[in-house]
Amino acid sequence: MPDMGTYVVRRRARIDADPARVLALIEDLRAWREWSPWEGLDADLERSYTEPTRGPGAAYAWSGNRRAGRGSMEITSSDPEHVHLTLTFERPFRSSSEVAFTVQPDGTGADVEWAMTGERSGLWGLLGRLVPMDALLGRDFEKGLRRLAEVAEA
């Protein structure tokens, strides 16, 4: 099936917390349970983590019900203002995306951007023609950034 193009989903938020605290919540994959917009999709979600659980090389895999699906993510790089991950889904569809968080110090807080890019192809590409990725994931990113702010600001 032909390539259906590249997608980008991007959201930003101001978080009134120390940028290092915000970055630590993103860079520690176990901390995602506190703020991820997808927590709660499956009460019986199976999770596994590699060591280390934070920083480059840290990886997390999950397997759950139809809503949660199955996949993994790995932190590929990080520095004081960025965290980059590779996100791979196996179910309900196969896909691979690059995820980037940028945490820019701004006064007493941080401006945070969450971006995801990937390719739409095959069946997923056809769905993407009908429903843009931004429409599918934008609200989740907004919810995740609100939760991240709540946790970081607490």
PDB file of C-alpha atoms in Angstrom:
ATOM      1  CA  MET A   1       0.000   0.000   0.000  1.00  0.00           C
ATOM      2  CA  PRO A   2       1.405   3.468  -0.759  1.00  0.00           C
ATOM      3  CA  ASP A   3       2.748   5.877   1.823  1.00  0.00           C
ATOM      4  CA  MET A   4       0.113   8.245   3.153  1.00  0.00           C
ATOM      5  CA  GLY A   5       2.465  10.904   4.494  1.00  0.00           C
ATOM      6  CA  THR A   6       3.977  12.189   7.658  1.00  0.00           C
ATOM      7  CA  TYR A   7       1.956  13.363  10.633  1.00  0.00           C
ATOM      8  CA  VAL A   8       2.877  15.739  13.420  1.00  0.00           C
ATOM      9  CA  VAL A   9       0.978  16.248  16.666  1.00  0.00           C
ATOM     10  CA  ARG A  10       2.217  19.084  18.861  1.00  0.00           C
ATOM     11  CA  ARG A  11       0.953  20.756  22.020  1.00  0.00           C
ATOM     12  CA  ARG A  12       2.453  23.303  24.404  1.00  0.00           C
ATOM     13  CA  ALA A  13       1.769  24.308  27.987  1.00  0.00           C
ATOM     14  CA  ARG A  14       3.160  26.613  30.626  1.00  0.00           C
ATOM     15  CA  ILE A  15       4.027  24.768  33.839  1.00  0.00           C
ATOM     16  CA  ASP A  16       4.702  26.773  37.002  1.00  0.00           C
ATOM     17  CA  ALA A  17       7.367  24.455  38.403  1.00  0.00           C
ATOM     18  CA  ASP A  18      11.125  24.091  38.337  1.00  0.00           C
ATOM     19  CA  PRO A  19      12.055  22.954  34.798  1.00  0.00           C
ATOM     20  CA  ALA A  20      14.350  20.276  36.294  1.00  0.00           C
ATOM     21  CA  ARG A  21      11.350  18.783  38.147  1.00  0.00           C
ATOM     22  CA  VAL A  22       9.270  18.776  34.960  1.00  0.00           C
ATOM     23  CA  LEU A  23      12.089  17.135  33.013  1.00  0.00           C
ATOM     24  CA  ALA A  24      12.551  14.516  35.749  1.00  0.00           C
ATOM     25  CA  LEU A  25       8.861  13.530  35.509  1.00  0.00           C
ATOM     26  CA  ILE A  26       9.222  13.038  31.757  1.00  0.00           C
ATOM     27  CA  GLU A  27      12.610  11.333  31.869  1.00  0.00           C
ATOM     28  CA  ASP A  28      11.561   8.745  34.491  1.00  0.00           C
ATOM     29  CA  LEU A  29       9.290   6.257  32.721  1.00  0.00           C
ATOM     30  CA  ARG A  30       7.849   5.011  36.022  1.00  0.00           C
ATOM     31  CA  ALA A  31       6.693   8.572  36.781  1.00  0.00           C
ATOM     32  CA  TRP A  32       4.497   8.527  33.659  1.00  0.00           C
ATOM     33  CA  ARG A  33       1.926   6.603  35.736  1.00  0.00           C
ATOM     34  CA  GLU A  34       1.332   9.869  37.618  1.00  0.00           C
ATOM     35  CA  TRP A  35       0.573  12.029  34.580  1.00  0.00           C
ATOM     36  CA  SER A  36       0.145  10.056  31.354  1.00  0.00           C
ATOM     37  CA  PRO A  37      -3.212  10.765  29.680  1.00  0.00           C
ATOM     38  CA  TRP A  38      -3.561   7.051  28.929  1.00  0.00           C
ATOM     39  CA  GLU A  39      -3.421   5.857  32.533  1.00  0.00           C
ATOM     40  CA  GLY A  40      -6.699   4.266  33.478  1.00  0.00           C
ATOM     41  CA  LEU A  41      -7.520   2.743  30.075  1.00  0.00           C
ATOM     42  CA  ASP A  42      -6.982  -0.725  31.535  1.00  0.00           C
ATOM     43  CA  ALA A  43      -6.962  -1.457  35.273  1.00  0.00           C
ATOM     44  CA  ASP A  44      -5.153  -4.740  34.559  1.00  0.00           C
ATOM     45  CA  LEU A  45      -2.480  -3.263  32.279  1.00  0.00           C
ATOM     46  CA  GLU A  46       0.736  -5.289  32.317  1.00  0.00           C
ATOM     47  CA  ARG A  47       3.871  -3.148  32.483  1.00  0.00           C
ATOM     48  CA  SER A  48       7.563  -3.934  32.302  1.00  0.00           C
ATOM     49  CA  TYR A  49      10.541  -1.607  32.668  1.00  0.00           C
ATOM     50  CA  THR A  50      14.203  -1.995  31.865  1.00  0.00           C
ATOM     51  CA  GLU A  51      17.008  -0.672  34.011  1.00  0.00           C
ATOM     52  CA  PRO A  52      17.663   2.164  34.111  1.00  0.00           C
ATOM     53  CA  THR A  53      14.088   3.463  34.220  1.00  0.00           C
ATOM     54  CA  ARG A  54      15.181   7.013  33.437  1.00  0.00           C
ATOM     55  CA  GLY A  55      17.339   8.649  30.817  1.00  0.00           C
ATOM     56  CA  PRO A  56      18.759   7.274  27.566  1.00  0.00           C
ATOM     57  CA  GLY A  57      18.288   3.539  27.243  1.00  0.00           C
ATOM     58  CA  ALA A  58      15.330   3.416  29.619  1.00  0.00           C
ATOM     59  CA  ALA A  59      12.467   1.433  28.121  1.00  0.00           C
ATOM     60  CA  TYR A  60       8.901   0.597  29.053  1.00  0.00           C
ATOM     61  CA  ALA A  61       6.537  -1.943  27.511  1.00  0.00           C
ATOM     62  CA  TRP A  62       2.842  -2.473  28.102  1.00  0.00           C
ATOM     63  CA  SER A  63       0.115  -4.894  27.123  1.00  0.00           C
ATOM     64  CA  GLY A  64      -3.546  -4.392  27.834  1.00  0.00           C
ATOM     65  CA  ASN A  65      -7.091  -4.452  26.639  1.00  0.00           C
ATOM     66  CA  ARG A  66      -8.289  -3.151  23.256  1.00  0.00           C
ATOM     67  CA  ARG A  67      -8.176   0.472  24.416  1.00  0.00           C
ATOM     68  CA  ALA A  68      -4.650   0.269  25.860  1.00  0.00           C
ATOM     69  CA  GLY A  69      -3.187  -1.973  23.181  1.00  0.00           C
ATOM     70  CA  ARG A  70       0.378  -3.236  23.270  1.00  0.00           C
ATOM     71  CA  GLY A  71       3.585  -1.371  22.649  1.00  0.00           C
ATOM     72  CA  SER A  72       6.804   0.016  23.985  1.00  0.00           C
ATOM     73  CA  MET A  73       8.787   3.200  24.253  1.00  0.00           C
ATOM     74  CA  GLU A  74      12.458   3.912  24.765  1.00  0.00           C
ATOM     75  CA  ILE A  75      14.274   7.102  25.640  1.00  0.00           C
ATOM     76  CA  THR A  76      16.836   7.640  22.898  1.00  0.00           C
ATOM     77  CA  SER A  77      18.402  10.863  24.188  1.00  0.00           C
ATOM     78  CA  SER A  78      18.010  13.560  26.793  1.00  0.00           C
ATOM     79  CA  ASP A  79      19.667  16.747  27.951  1.00  0.00           C
ATOM     80  CA  PRO A  80      18.621  19.510  30.372  1.00  0.00           C
ATOM     81  CA  GLU A  81      15.935  20.777  27.962  1.00  0.00           C
ATOM     82  CA  HIS A  82      14.940  17.773  25.796  1.00  0.00           C
ATOM     83  CA  VAL A  83      13.813  14.173  26.025  1.00  0.00           C
ATOM     84  CA  HIS A  84      13.480  12.089  22.835  1.00  0.00           C
ATOM     85  CA  LEU A  85      11.727   8.730  22.680  1.00  0.00           C
ATOM     86  CA  THR A  86      10.837   6.100  20.123  1.00  0.00           C
ATOM     87  CA  LEU A  87       7.254   4.876  20.517  1.00  0.00           C
ATOM     88  CA  THR A  88       6.239   1.571  18.939  1.00  0.00           C
ATOM     89  CA  PHE A  89       2.719   0.132  18.838  1.00  0.00           C
ATOM     90  CA  GLU A  90       2.020  -3.518  18.096  1.00  0.00           C
ATOM     91  CA  ARG A  91      -1.734  -3.448  18.822  1.00  0.00           C
ATOM     92  CA  PRO A  92      -4.316  -2.285  17.877  1.00  0.00           C
ATOM     93  CA  PHE A  93      -2.180  -1.271  14.876  1.00  0.00           C
ATOM     94  CA  ARG A  94       1.511  -1.374  14.036  1.00  0.00           C
ATOM     95  CA  SER A  95       3.283   1.973  14.019  1.00  0.00           C
ATOM     96  CA  SER A  96       6.453   3.679  15.078  1.00  0.00           C
ATOM     97  CA  SER A  97       6.731   7.345  16.046  1.00  0.00           C
ATOM     98  CA  GLU A  98       9.337   9.734  17.333  1.00  0.00           C
ATOM     99  CA  VAL A  99       8.360  11.688  20.423  1.00  0.00           C
ATOM    100  CA  ALA A 100      10.100  14.833  21.667  1.00  0.00           C
ATOM    101  CA  PHE A 101       9.587  16.857  24.819  1.00  0.00           C
ATOM    102  CA  THR A 102      11.152  20.299  25.059  1.00  0.00           C
ATOM    103  CA  VAL A 103      11.297  21.957  28.489  1.00  0.00           C
ATOM    104  CA  GLN A 104      12.378  25.595  28.192  1.00  0.00           C
ATOM    105  CA  PRO A 105      13.027  27.550  31.403  1.00  0.00           C
ATOM    106  CA  ASP A 106      10.846  30.666  31.571  1.00  0.00           C
ATOM    107  CA  GLY A 107      11.056  32.777  34.690  1.00  0.00           C
ATOM    108  CA  THR A 108      10.002  30.613  37.622  1.00  0.00           C
ATOM    109  CA  GLY A 109       8.528  27.889  35.433  1.00  0.00           C
ATOM    110  CA  ALA A 110       8.832  26.152  32.117  1.00  0.00           C
ATOM    111  CA  ASP A 111       7.313  26.190  28.673  1.00  0.00           C
ATOM    112  CA  VAL A 112       6.798  22.557  27.689  1.00  0.00           C
ATOM    113  CA  GLU A 113       6.213  21.201  24.204  1.00  0.00           C
ATOM    114  CA  TRP A 114       5.152  17.615  23.487  1.00  0.00           C
ATOM    115  CA  ALA A 115       5.517  16.589  19.844  1.00  0.00           C
ATOM    116  CA  MET A 116       5.120  13.318  17.988  1.00  0.00           C
ATOM    117  CA  THR A 117       5.963  12.586  14.361  1.00  0.00           C
ATOM    118  CA  GLY A 118       5.519   9.474  12.315  1.00  0.00           C
ATOM    119  CA  GLU A 119       4.506   8.007   8.984  1.00  0.00           C
ATOM    120  CA  ARG A 120       0.984   7.039   8.007  1.00  0.00           C
ATOM    121  CA  SER A 121       0.890   3.959   5.809  1.00  0.00           C
ATOM    122  CA  GLY A 122      -1.225   0.894   5.158  1.00  0.00           C
ATOM    123  CA  LEU A 123      -4.571   0.678   6.942  1.00  0.00           C
ATOM    124  CA  TRP A 124      -3.407   3.243   9.483  1.00  0.00           C
ATOM    125  CA  GLY A 125      -2.680   5.623   6.598  1.00  0.00           C
ATOM    126  CA  LEU A 126      -6.200   5.209   5.219  1.00  0.00           C
ATOM    127  CA  LEU A 127      -7.684   5.959   8.630  1.00  0.00           C
ATOM    128  CA  GLY A 128      -5.366   8.966   8.834  1.00  0.00           C
ATOM    129  CA  ARG A 129      -6.938  10.366   5.662  1.00  0.00           C
ATOM    130  CA  LEU A 130     -10.332  10.274   7.354  1.00  0.00           C
ATOM    131  CA  VAL A 131      -9.279  11.308  10.856  1.00  0.00           C
ATOM    132  CA  PRO A 132      -6.080  13.361  11.212  1.00  0.00           C
ATOM    133  CA  MET A 133      -3.640  12.276  13.931  1.00  0.00           C
ATOM    134  CA  ASP A 134      -3.967  15.696  15.524  1.00  0.00           C
ATOM    135  CA  ALA A 135      -7.689  15.046  16.005  1.00  0.00           C
ATOM    136  CA  LEU A 136      -6.972  11.586  17.439  1.00  0.00           C
ATOM    137  CA  LEU A 137      -4.178  12.568  19.830  1.00  0.00           C
ATOM    138  CA  GLY A 138      -4.312  16.325  20.386  1.00  0.00           C
ATOM    139  CA  ARG A 139      -6.735  16.160  23.297  1.00  0.00           C
ATOM    140  CA  ASP A 140      -4.693  13.365  24.898  1.00  0.00           C
ATOM    141  CA  PHE A 141      -1.566  15.531  24.713  1.00  0.00           C
ATOM    142  CA  GLU A 142      -3.478  18.443  26.260  1.00  0.00           C
ATOM    143  CA  LYS A 143      -4.765  16.195  29.062  1.00  0.00           C
ATOM    144  CA  GLY A 144      -1.257  14.804  29.649  1.00  0.00           C
ATOM    145  CA  LEU A 145       0.270  18.272  29.850  1.00  0.00           C
ATOM    146  CA  ARG A 146      -2.431  19.370  32.333  1.00  0.00           C
ATOM    147  CA  ARG A 147      -1.715  16.302  34.483  1.00  0.00           C
ATOM    148  CA  LEU A 148       2.040  16.864  34.184  1.00  0.00           C
ATOM    149  CA  ALA A 149       1.511  20.428  35.407  1.00  0.00           C
ATOM    150  CA  GLU A 150      -0.620  19.240  38.353  1.00  0.00           C
ATOM    151  CA  VAL A 151       2.040  16.757  39.444  1.00  0.00           C
ATOM    152  CA  ALA A 152       4.994  19.104  38.890  1.00  0.00           C
ATOM    153  CA  GLU A 153       3.319  22.040  40.607  1.00  0.00           C
ATOM    154  CA  ALA A 154       2.178  20.019  43.660  1.00  0.00           C
TER     155      ALA A 154
END
